[in-house]
């Protein structure tokens, strides 16, 4: 099973505070590896369900206990649901205190934390868990305490229910519930992710020569059809790639994978010194939104290594869920970043490069494209 590197989406500044020694508040590991719990094998997952409750309870914290935690090592805040949360935790974690945990600032709602995979183990790997006071729920595992930015992304995904549930521990009865993802039991031999997802298996290519992606100068009549005003309309989603928008001219239109009327395509919009590429990619249900986003971020940061992380210049409206953003200063002091939104199993990525002086017009372009996406791209029918 492939593991993924979680990368930043929430641009909250870190403030290392509290009573813990500075060494105990060092940031976690960059590139911590996230893995699913459970395999879909009934016997193995039954054994896992017997092993996890003890360390979950031993390394966890109840809502009542959370109010008494020392709030050592402030690791930044984030939004989950309708609440603002703040993450804490020192290494390796004191007795009765998880190595990392997140609490709602208003004191109301579930909490998230990392619990050891084995009872009493303080070195990891860790279970990403949430409790609402009645049940502790295990989601995925991570091999080390992650960097503070990654931690916030991970906890937000768990609290919002965007990670696969594995096991529930009833705090009143001690009983356990094993959650089964029905889709994970299906045969996924033909569930091959598209080419624009790096590191995943290679799919059938576009219709270009030698199996390469195909660049279009005009609609091909299959993946893209002619639309009003010179637009090229993506047949599979309905997204209209404009000839020009907000002073940006259409550049490359690319088919990475021609299957299913173009399940992996891109439309580029080019300005004076800035540009945006809109990717529309259909990805099998076996990949979670967090995995897809972190893979996209990993690819972009490898192509344009960051000098420093920056806050997104704009956040996607909450009308599409889940949605993520990741921005940084590139190697030549240019601004790099991406917005990602999930619409069913279609992922829309707005990948941008811009100069500081063009930030305002780039944001206006992103707002116009996002509005268009939300109006045109419909979730697959169930």
CSV table of C-alpha atoms in Angstrom, one decimal:
chain,number,residue,atom,x,y,z
A,1,UNK,CA,0.0,0.0,0.0
A,2,UNK,CA,1.3,3.4,-0.9
A,3,UNK,CA,1.8,5.9,1.9
A,4,UNK,CA,1.6,9.6,1.4
A,5,UNK,CA,3.4,12.6,2.8
A,6,UNK,CA,0.9,15.1,4.3
A,7,UNK,CA,1.7,18.7,3.3
A,8,UNK,CA,0.4,22.0,4.5
A,9,UNK,CA,-3.1,23.3,3.8
A,10,UNK,CA,-3.9,25.6,6.7
A,11,UNK,CA,-1.8,28.7,7.0
A,12,UNK,CA,-2.0,29.4,10.7
A,13,UNK,CA,1.2,30.8,12.3
A,14,UNK,CA,2.8,28.7,15.0
A,15,UNK,CA,3.4,30.0,18.5
A,16,UNK,CA,5.4,27.6,20.7
A,17,UNK,CA,4.2,28.4,24.1
A,18,UNK,CA,3.4,26.7,27.4
A,19,UNK,CA,5.5,25.4,30.3
A,20,UNK,CA,7.3,22.6,28.4
A,21,UNK,CA,11.0,22.9,27.8
A,22,UNK,CA,11.9,24.2,24.3
A,23,UNK,CA,13.4,20.9,23.3
A,24,UNK,CA,10.1,19.2,24.1
A,25,UNK,CA,8.3,21.6,21.8
A,26,UNK,CA,10.4,20.9,18.7
A,27,UNK,CA,8.3,20.4,15.6
A,28,UNK,CA,7.5,16.9,14.5
A,29,UNK,CA,8.8,15.0,11.5
A,30,UNK,CA,8.5,16.3,8.0
A,31,UNK,CA,7.4,13.5,5.7
A,32,UNK,CA,5.7,11.4,8.3
A,33,UNK,CA,4.0,8.5,6.6
A,34,UNK,CA,0.2,8.0,6.7
A,35,UNK,CA,-1.2,4.5,6.2
A,36,UNK,CA,-4.7,3.0,6.4
A,37,UNK,CA,-5.6,0.7,9.2
A,38,UNK,CA,-7.1,-2.6,8.1
A,39,UNK,CA,-6.6,-4.5,4.9
A,40,UNK,CA,-10.1,-5.8,3.9
A,41,UNK,CA,-9.0,-9.3,5.0
A,42,UNK,CA,-11.6,-10.4,7.6
A,43,UNK,CA,-9.3,-12.5,9.7
A,44,UNK,CA,-6.5,-9.9,9.9
A,45,UNK,CA,-8.9,-7.1,10.6
A,46,UNK,CA,-10.6,-9.1,13.3
A,47,UNK,CA,-7.2,-9.5,15.0
A,48,UNK,CA,-6.5,-5.8,14.6
A,49,UNK,CA,-9.8,-5.1,16.2
A,50,UNK,CA,-8.8,-7.2,19.2
A,51,UNK,CA,-5.4,-5.5,19.5
A,52,UNK,CA,-6.3,-1.8,19.2
A,53,UNK,CA,-8.7,-1.0,22.0
A,54,UNK,CA,-6.1,-1.3,24.8
A,55,UNK,CA,-3.6,1.2,23.4
A,56,UNK,CA,-6.4,3.5,22.2
A,57,UNK,CA,-7.7,3.7,25.7
A,58,UNK,CA,-4.3,3.7,27.4
A,59,UNK,CA,-3.0,6.5,25.1
A,60,UNK,CA,-6.1,8.5,24.7
A,61,UNK,CA,-7.9,11.2,26.7
A,62,UNK,CA,-11.5,11.7,27.6
A,63,UNK,CA,-13.4,15.0,27.2
A,64,UNK,CA,-13.3,15.5,31.0
A,65,UNK,CA,-9.6,14.9,31.1
A,66,UNK,CA,-9.0,17.2,28.2
A,67,UNK,CA,-10.0,20.2,30.2
A,68,UNK,CA,-7.2,19.5,32.7
A,69,UNK,CA,-4.4,19.0,30.1
A,70,UNK,CA,-1.5,21.6,30.5
A,71,UNK,CA,-1.9,23.1,27.0
A,72,UNK,CA,1.9,22.8,26.6
A,73,UNK,CA,3.5,23.4,23.2
A,74,UNK,CA,0.9,25.4,21.2
A,75,UNK,CA,1.0,23.9,17.7
A,76,UNK,CA,-1.4,26.2,15.9
A,77,UNK,CA,-5.1,26.5,15.3
A,78,UNK,CA,-7.4,25.2,12.5
A,79,UNK,CA,-11.0,24.9,11.6
A,80,UNK,CA,-13.0,21.7,11.8
A,81,UNK,CA,-16.7,21.6,11.4
A,82,UNK,CA,-18.1,24.8,12.9
A,83,UNK,CA,-15.4,25.1,15.6
A,84,UNK,CA,-11.9,26.4,15.8
A,85,UNK,CA,-9.4,24.0,17.3
A,86,UNK,CA,-5.9,24.3,18.7
A,87,UNK,CA,-3.3,21.6,18.7
A,88,UNK,CA,-0.9,20.9,21.6
A,89,UNK,CA,1.5,18.2,22.8
A,90,UNK,CA,5.1,17.7,23.6
A,91,UNK,CA,7.5,14.8,22.8
A,92,UNK,CA,7.5,12.1,23.9
A,93,UNK,CA,4.3,12.9,25.7
A,94,UNK,CA,3.9,12.8,29.5
A,95,UNK,CA,2.0,10.2,31.5
A,96,UNK,CA,-1.7,10.7,30.9
A,97,UNK,CA,-1.1,13.2,28.0
A,98,UNK,CA,-1.1,12.2,24.4
A,99,UNK,CA,1.9,13.1,22.3
A,100,UNK,CA,-0.3,15.3,20.2
A,101,UNK,CA,-3.9,16.4,20.7
A,102,UNK,CA,-6.4,19.1,19.5
A,103,UNK,CA,-9.1,20.7,21.6
A,104,UNK,CA,-12.0,23.0,20.5
A,105,UNK,CA,-11.3,26.5,21.7
A,106,UNK,CA,-14.9,26.9,22.9
A,107,UNK,CA,-14.7,23.7,25.0
A,108,UNK,CA,-17.5,22.1,23.0
A,109,UNK,CA,-17.2,19.2,20.6
A,110,UNK,CA,-15.1,16.1,19.9
A,111,UNK,CA,-11.3,16.1,20.4
A,112,UNK,CA,-8.5,14.5,18.3
A,113,UNK,CA,-5.3,12.9,19.4
A,114,UNK,CA,-2.5,10.5,18.6
A,115,UNK,CA,-2.6,7.2,20.5
A,116,UNK,CA,0.2,4.6,20.4
A,117,UNK,CA,-0.3,1.4,18.2
A,118,UNK,CA,1.0,-0.6,21.2
A,119,UNK,CA,0.1,-0.2,24.8
A,120,UNK,CA,2.5,2.0,26.7
A,121,UNK,CA,4.6,2.7,23.6
A,122,UNK,CA,5.7,6.4,23.3
A,123,UNK,CA,7.8,6.1,20.2
A,124,UNK,CA,5.1,5.5,17.6
A,125,UNK,CA,3.6,4.5,15.2
A,126,UNK,CA,0.5,6.4,16.3
A,127,UNK,CA,-3.2,5.9,15.7
A,128,UNK,CA,-5.1,9.0,14.6
A,129,UNK,CA,-8.2,8.9,16.9
A,130,UNK,CA,-11.2,11.1,17.8
A,131,UNK,CA,-13.5,10.9,20.8
A,132,UNK,CA,-16.9,12.6,21.2
A,133,UNK,CA,-17.3,11.4,24.8
A,134,UNK,CA,-19.1,8.2,24.0
A,135,UNK,CA,-16.9,6.5,21.5
A,136,UNK,CA,-13.2,6.6,20.6
A,137,UNK,CA,-12.8,6.1,16.9
A,138,UNK,CA,-9.6,5.0,15.2
A,139,UNK,CA,-9.0,6.2,11.6
A,140,UNK,CA,-5.5,5.7,10.2
A,141,UNK,CA,-1.9,5.3,11.5
A,142,UNK,CA,1.1,7.6,11.1
A,143,UNK,CA,4.7,6.5,11.6
A,144,UNK,CA,5.9,9.5,13.6
A,145,UNK,CA,4.5,12.7,15.2
A,146,UNK,CA,4.1,14.9,12.1
A,147,UNK,CA,5.2,18.5,11.6
A,148,UNK,CA,2.8,21.0,13.1
A,149,UNK,CA,1.3,22.0,9.8
A,150,UNK,CA,0.7,18.4,8.8
A,151,UNK,CA,-0.7,17.7,12.2
A,152,UNK,CA,-3.4,20.3,11.8
A,153,UNK,CA,-4.3,19.0,8.4
A,154,UNK,CA,-4.5,15.5,9.7
A,155,UNK,CA,-6.6,16.4,12.8
A,156,UNK,CA,-9.0,18.5,10.7
A,157,UNK,CA,-9.6,15.6,8.3
A,158,UNK,CA,-10.3,13.2,11.2
A,159,UNK,CA,-12.7,15.6,12.9
A,160,UNK,CA,-14.5,16.3,9.7
A,161,UNK,CA,-14.9,12.6,9.0
A,162,UNK,CA,-12.8,12.7,5.8
A,163,UNK,CA,-10.6,9.8,6.8
A,164,UNK,CA,-11.7,6.1,6.7
A,165,UNK,CA,-13.0,4.9,10.1
A,166,UNK,CA,-11.5,1.6,11.3
A,167,UNK,CA,-12.6,0.8,14.8
A,168,UNK,CA,-14.9,2.4,17.4
A,169,UNK,CA,-14.4,1.8,21.2
A,170,UNK,CA,-17.5,2.4,23.3
A,171,UNK,CA,-16.3,4.2,26.4
A,172,UNK,CA,-19.4,3.1,28.5
A,173,UNK,CA,-19.6,-0.6,27.6
A,174,UNK,CA,-16.1,-1.3,26.5
A,175,UNK,CA,-17.5,-2.9,23.3
A,176,UNK,CA,-15.9,-2.4,19.9
A,177,UNK,CA,-17.4,-1.7,16.5
A,178,UNK,CA,-15.4,-2.5,13.3
A,179,UNK,CA,-16.2,-0.2,10.4
A,180,UNK,CA,-16.1,-1.7,7.0
A,181,UNK,CA,-15.7,0.4,3.9
A,182,UNK,CA,-17.8,-1.6,1.4
A,183,UNK,CA,-15.9,-0.1,-1.5
A,184,UNK,CA,-12.6,-1.5,-0.2
A,185,UNK,CA,-14.0,-5.0,-0.5
A,186,UNK,CA,-14.6,-4.6,-4.2
A,187,UNK,CA,-12.2,-5.9,-6.8
A,188,UNK,CA,-10.1,-2.8,-7.8
A,189,UNK,CA,-8.0,-4.5,-10.4
A,190,UNK,CA,-9.2,-1.9,-13.0
A,191,UNK,CA,-9.1,1.0,-10.6
A,192,UNK,CA,-6.0,2.6,-12.1
A,193,UNK,CA,-5.4,6.3,-11.0
A,194,UNK,CA,-4.7,8.9,-13.7
A,195,UNK,CA,-1.2,10.0,-14.8
A,196,UNK,CA,-1.3,13.4,-13.1
A,197,UNK,CA,-1.2,11.6,-9.7
A,198,UNK,CA,2.5,11.1,-9.3
A,199,UNK,CA,3.8,7.8,-7.9
A,200,UNK,CA,0.6,5.9,-8.6
A,201,UNK,CA,0.4,3.2,-11.2
A,202,UNK,CA,0.4,4.6,-14.8
A,203,UNK,CA,-2.9,4.5,-16.6
A,204,UNK,CA,-3.8,4.3,-20.2
A,205,UNK,CA,-2.2,7.3,-21.9
A,206,UNK,CA,-3.8,10.1,-23.9
A,207,UNK,CA,-4.2,9.8,-27.6
A,208,UNK,CA,-0.9,11.6,-28.4
A,209,UNK,CA,1.9,9.8,-30.3
A,210,UNK,CA,3.9,7.2,-28.5
A,211,UNK,CA,1.4,7.0,-25.6
A,212,UNK,CA,2.3,10.6,-24.5
A,213,UNK,CA,-0.2,13.2,-23.4
A,214,UNK,CA,-1.9,15.1,-26.2
A,215,UNK,CA,-2.0,18.9,-26.5
A,216,UNK,CA,-5.0,20.3,-28.3
A,217,UNK,CA,-5.2,23.4,-30.4
A,218,UNK,CA,-8.9,22.8,-31.1
A,219,UNK,CA,-11.6,20.6,-29.7
A,220,UNK,CA,-11.1,17.0,-30.5
A,221,UNK,CA,-14.9,16.3,-30.4
A,222,UNK,CA,-14.6,13.6,-27.7
A,223,UNK,CA,-12.8,14.8,-24.6
A,224,UNK,CA,-13.4,18.5,-25.5
A,225,UNK,CA,-16.2,19.9,-27.6
A,226,UNK,CA,-16.7,23.4,-29.0
A,227,UNK,CA,-18.4,25.8,-26.8
A,228,UNK,CA,-19.7,29.4,-27.0
A,229,UNK,CA,-17.1,32.2,-27.5
A,230,UNK,CA,-14.3,29.9,-28.5
A,231,UNK,CA,-14.5,27.8,-25.3
A,232,UNK,CA,-13.5,24.2,-25.1
A,233,UNK,CA,-16.0,22.2,-23.0
A,234,UNK,CA,-14.8,19.1,-21.1
A,235,UNK,CA,-17.3,16.5,-22.0
A,236,UNK,CA,-17.0,14.4,-18.9
A,237,UNK,CA,-17.6,17.2,-16.4
A,238,UNK,CA,-19.1,20.1,-18.3
A,239,UNK,CA,-16.3,22.5,-17.4
A,240,UNK,CA,-15.8,25.2,-20.0
A,241,UNK,CA,-12.1,26.1,-20.7
A,242,UNK,CA,-12.4,29.7,-21.8
A,243,UNK,CA,-10.5,31.3,-24.7
A,244,UNK,CA,-9.8,34.2,-22.3
A,245,UNK,CA,-10.8,35.1,-18.8
A,246,UNK,CA,-10.0,38.2,-16.7
A,247,UNK,CA,-7.2,39.2,-18.9
A,248,UNK,CA,-5.6,35.7,-19.0
A,249,UNK,CA,-5.4,33.9,-22.3
A,250,UNK,CA,-5.9,30.2,-22.9
A,251,UNK,CA,-2.6,28.3,-23.3
A,252,UNK,CA,-2.3,24.6,-23.4
A,253,UNK,CA,-5.2,22.2,-23.3
A,254,UNK,CA,-3.9,18.7,-22.4
A,255,UNK,CA,-5.4,15.2,-22.4
A,256,UNK,CA,-3.3,13.1,-20.0
A,257,UNK,CA,-5.7,10.1,-20.1
A,258,UNK,CA,-8.3,9.8,-22.9
A,259,UNK,CA,-10.4,7.1,-21.2
A,260,UNK,CA,-13.9,7.8,-20.1
A,261,UNK,CA,-14.1,10.9,-22.4
A,262,UNK,CA,-11.0,12.4,-20.7
A,263,UNK,CA,-10.7,11.4,-17.1
A,264,UNK,CA,-7.5,13.4,-16.7
A,265,UNK,CA,-7.2,16.7,-18.5
A,266,UNK,CA,-5.9,20.2,-18.0
A,267,UNK,CA,-6.6,23.8,-19.2
A,268,UNK,CA,-3.9,26.5,-18.9
A,269,UNK,CA,-4.7,30.2,-18.5
A,270,UNK,CA,-1.7,32.5,-19.0
A,271,UNK,CA,-1.2,36.2,-17.8
A,272,UNK,CA,1.8,38.6,-18.0
A,273,UNK,CA,4.0,36.8,-15.5
A,274,UNK,CA,1.5,34.5,-13.9
A,275,UNK,CA,-0.4,31.5,-14.9
A,276,UNK,CA,-2.9,28.9,-13.7
A,277,UNK,CA,-3.5,25.4,-14.8
A,278,UNK,CA,-6.9,23.9,-14.1
A,279,UNK,CA,-6.7,20.1,-13.8
A,280,UNK,CA,-9.8,17.9,-13.9
A,281,UNK,CA,-9.0,14.4,-12.7
A,282,UNK,CA,-11.2,11.4,-11.9
A,283,UNK,CA,-9.6,9.2,-9.2
A,284,UNK,CA,-10.9,5.9,-7.9
A,285,UNK,CA,-12.8,5.8,-4.6
A,286,UNK,CA,-10.0,3.8,-3.0
A,287,UNK,CA,-8.0,7.1,-2.5
A,288,UNK,CA,-9.2,9.6,0.1
A,289,UNK,CA,-9.3,13.3,-0.4
A,290,UNK,CA,-6.4,13.8,2.0
A,291,UNK,CA,-4.3,11.3,0.1
A,292,UNK,CA,-5.0,12.9,-3.2
A,293,UNK,CA,-4.3,16.5,-1.9
A,294,UNK,CA,-1.1,15.5,-0.2
A,295,UNK,CA,0.1,13.7,-3.3
A,296,UNK,CA,-0.6,16.8,-5.4
A,297,UNK,CA,1.2,19.0,-2.9
A,298,UNK,CA,4.2,16.6,-2.8
A,299,UNK,CA,4.4,16.8,-6.6
A,300,UNK,CA,4.2,20.6,-6.8
A,301,UNK,CA,6.7,21.2,-4.0
A,302,UNK,CA,9.2,18.8,-5.6
A,303,UNK,CA,8.9,20.7,-8.9
A,304,UNK,CA,9.3,24.2,-7.2
A,305,UNK,CA,11.1,23.6,-3.9
A,306,UNK,CA,9.9,26.0,-1.2
A,307,UNK,CA,11.9,28.7,0.5
A,308,UNK,CA,9.1,29.5,3.0
A,309,UNK,CA,5.5,28.6,3.5
A,310,UNK,CA,2.9,31.4,3.1
A,311,UNK,CA,-0.8,31.8,3.8
A,312,UNK,CA,-3.1,31.2,0.8
A,313,UNK,CA,-4.0,34.5,-0.8
A,314,UNK,CA,-7.6,33.3,-0.9
A,315,UNK,CA,-9.5,30.3,0.4
A,316,UNK,CA,-12.0,28.4,-1.6
A,317,UNK,CA,-15.6,28.9,-0.3
A,318,UNK,CA,-17.0,26.1,1.7
A,319,UNK,CA,-19.7,25.2,-0.8
A,320,UNK,CA,-17.5,22.3,-2.0
A,321,UNK,CA,-16.2,19.8,0.5
A,322,UNK,CA,-13.5,18.8,1.0
A,323,UNK,CA,-11.3,21.6,-0.3
A,324,UNK,CA,-7.6,22.4,0.5
A,325,UNK,CA,-4.9,24.9,-0.2
A,326,UNK,CA,-1.1,25.0,-0.1
A,327,UNK,CA,1.1,28.0,-0.9
A,328,UNK,CA,4.8,28.8,-0.6
A,329,UNK,CA,7.7,31.0,-1.9
A,330,UNK,CA,9.4,29.3,-4.8
A,331,UNK,CA,13.1,29.1,-5.6
A,332,UNK,CA,13.2,32.4,-7.6
A,333,UNK,CA,11.0,34.2,-5.0
A,334,UNK,CA,7.9,33.7,-7.1
A,335,UNK,CA,4.7,32.5,-5.4
A,336,UNK,CA,3.6,28.9,-5.9
A,337,UNK,CA,0.5,27.2,-4.8
A,338,UNK,CA,-2.6,25.1,-5.4
A,339,UNK,CA,-6.2,24.9,-4.5
A,340,UNK,CA,-7.9,21.5,-4.6
A,341,UNK,CA,-11.6,20.7,-4.4
A,342,UNK,CA,-13.3,17.3,-4.5
A,343,UNK,CA,-16.6,16.8,-6.4
A,344,UNK,CA,-17.5,13.2,-6.0
A,345,UNK,CA,-14.5,11.3,-7.4
A,346,UNK,CA,-13.6,14.2,-9.6
A,347,UNK,CA,-10.8,16.4,-8.3
A,348,UNK,CA,-10.3,20.0,-9.5
A,349,UNK,CA,-6.8,21.4,-8.9
A,350,UNK,CA,-6.0,25.1,-9.6
A,351,UNK,CA,-2.2,25.1,-9.8
A,352,UNK,CA,-0.7,28.6,-9.9
A,353,UNK,CA,2.6,30.5,-10.3
A,354,UNK,CA,2.6,34.3,-9.8
A,355,UNK,CA,4.6,37.3,-8.8
A,356,UNK,CA,3.7,39.4,-5.8
A,357,UNK,CA,2.5,42.4,-7.9
A,358,UNK,CA,0.0,40.1,-9.7
A,359,UNK,CA,-1.5,38.5,-6.6
A,360,UNK,CA,-4.7,40.5,-6.8
A,361,UNK,CA,-5.5,39.7,-10.4
A,362,UNK,CA,-4.5,36.0,-9.8
A,363,UNK,CA,-7.0,35.8,-6.9
A,364,UNK,CA,-9.7,37.4,-9.1
A,365,UNK,CA,-9.0,34.7,-11.7
A,366,UNK,CA,-9.1,31.9,-9.1
A,367,UNK,CA,-12.5,33.3,-7.9
A,368,UNK,CA,-13.9,33.4,-11.4
A,369,UNK,CA,-12.6,29.8,-12.2
A,370,UNK,CA,-13.9,28.4,-8.9
A,371,UNK,CA,-17.3,30.0,-9.5
A,372,UNK,CA,-17.4,28.5,-13.0
A,373,UNK,CA,-16.4,25.1,-11.6
A,374,UNK,CA,-19.1,25.1,-8.9
A,375,UNK,CA,-21.7,26.0,-11.5
A,376,UNK,CA,-20.6,23.5,-14.2
A,377,UNK,CA,-19.0,20.5,-12.6
A,378,UNK,CA,-21.6,18.2,-11.1
A,379,UNK,CA,-21.0,15.3,-8.7
A,380,UNK,CA,-21.4,11.9,-10.4
A,381,UNK,CA,-25.0,10.5,-10.0
A,382,UNK,CA,-25.4,7.9,-7.3
